[in-house]
Amino acid sequence: GQGNEVWNRTYPGGDSADIASVLQADDGGYLIAGNTGFRDALLIKTDAEGNEVWRKTYGGPDRDSARAVVATDDGNYVVAGSTGWTPEKDTRSAWLFEVAPDGREVWSRTFPGDGLFSTVALTEDGGFILGGNRHTGTDDAWLVRADRDGFERWSRSIGGNASGLVDSVISTPIDGGYLAAVRDPWETARSGTVPIRVIKTDPAGEVLWTRTLDEMDGGTGAVLLEVPGGGASGYLVAGGAIRPGSDLPGPCLTRIGGTGNTAWTVTPEVPGLSPVTSAVVSSPGRYAFTGTVYAGGPHDGWLVLLDHTGNVTATHSFGGDATDDISALAVTDDGGYVLAGTTRLFGENGRAAAGRALGFGTLAAMIACGIGLLFRGVRRG
């Protein structure tokens, strides 16, 4: 739980492979969701030590992608993304599919129109709340509620025309509604910094309130987390902010109350760290996020731990002499963390000399666990 590395593993993924999500499975192993260099959705299942058990790709002849994954209450996995994009048509369909613990596809659903899903979360009845983008002349932030079999119950564009993208969505158990983080990366690219908006809906997806976080940069990703306390205690928004005197965004975390009021905002001082790529509430009053430090050459992925007020309590870098990125993070059952991303190092445990396989994308997973786990392992052995 202090972020010290216990082991790491690499998995060949092909050039331009990327990682979208990682989670711990019911059997203690891990599921990594990402995309191959050939642009198929990719799932890799490992055992508890990170050894690969199976890998499968999903999709058709056009470009397909996995953006997020959740474990269902019956031990399966549901993956959200997009499918069928072609340069000629310049369009794609939002895609949702479920797989069994062995990777066998159970069902697959596509949602008509030019859309994509970028985030998915479970609902209390075992269904799903999905967020993403739908192009209907403008790029609109989009919410979809689906049942446990992936069939649509309702669909809403939120935030107005050209609202952008739902970057993160979570259920709010206290009232059965949803909370979405919306940003517009396209407008940011055109006109500069555009803030993140947090939008609260009722169970039917109707907007109840909107809060604009002017301190956060909508050109970078945002992650929503429920602070333990049933929603009454509030939520954490993790993303990026442009720092004074710098052209590069740095990490920014904002704690908001249950009605959207800002409790505090912190911009952790980690020199060179880019915006947050993933974040978790590891336990009440403890947060963790990942990012990448750019230093003008090959860069490393980082894990940053914080206390209940957002003060940094520990930082750890992961990687070697080549380019390494961490893009996914999850809490493990023993109180540690599993981190996943990509590395340009390729070899035994990812520790080969730089340049062994330049240009070859490799998927990587690293575990950071507490000393207690190490002692338990010694006592069992």
PDB file of C-alpha atoms in Angstrom, residues 6 13 25 47 79 109 124 264 268 297 330 338 376:
ATOM      1  CA  VAL A   6       6.713  -6.171  -5.880  1.00  0.00           C
ATOM      2  CA  GLY A  13       1.293  -6.095 -27.829  1.00  0.00           C
ATOM      3  CA  ALA A  25     -10.608 -10.611 -11.108  1.00  0.00           C
ATOM      4  CA  ASP A  47      -3.013 -15.148 -12.664  1.00  0.00           C
ATOM      5  CA  VAL A  79     -16.113  -3.864 -22.292  1.00  0.00           C
ATOM      6  CA  ARG A 109     -24.250  -4.763 -28.877  1.00  0.00           C
ATOM      7  CA  GLU A 124     -27.354  -1.015  -8.668  1.00  0.00           C
ATOM      8  CA  TRP A 264     -10.739  21.954  -1.938  1.00  0.00           C
ATOM      9  CA  PRO A 268       0.371  18.255  -6.396  1.00  0.00           C
ATOM     10  CA  GLY A 297      13.581  12.305 -23.573  1.00  0.00           C
ATOM     11  CA  ALA A 330      -6.832  -0.336  -9.637  1.00  0.00           C
ATOM     12  CA  VAL A 338      -2.016  -2.830  -9.836  1.00  0.00           C
ATOM     13  CA  ARG A 376       2.212 -13.001   4.559  1.00  0.00           C
TER      14      ARG A 376
END
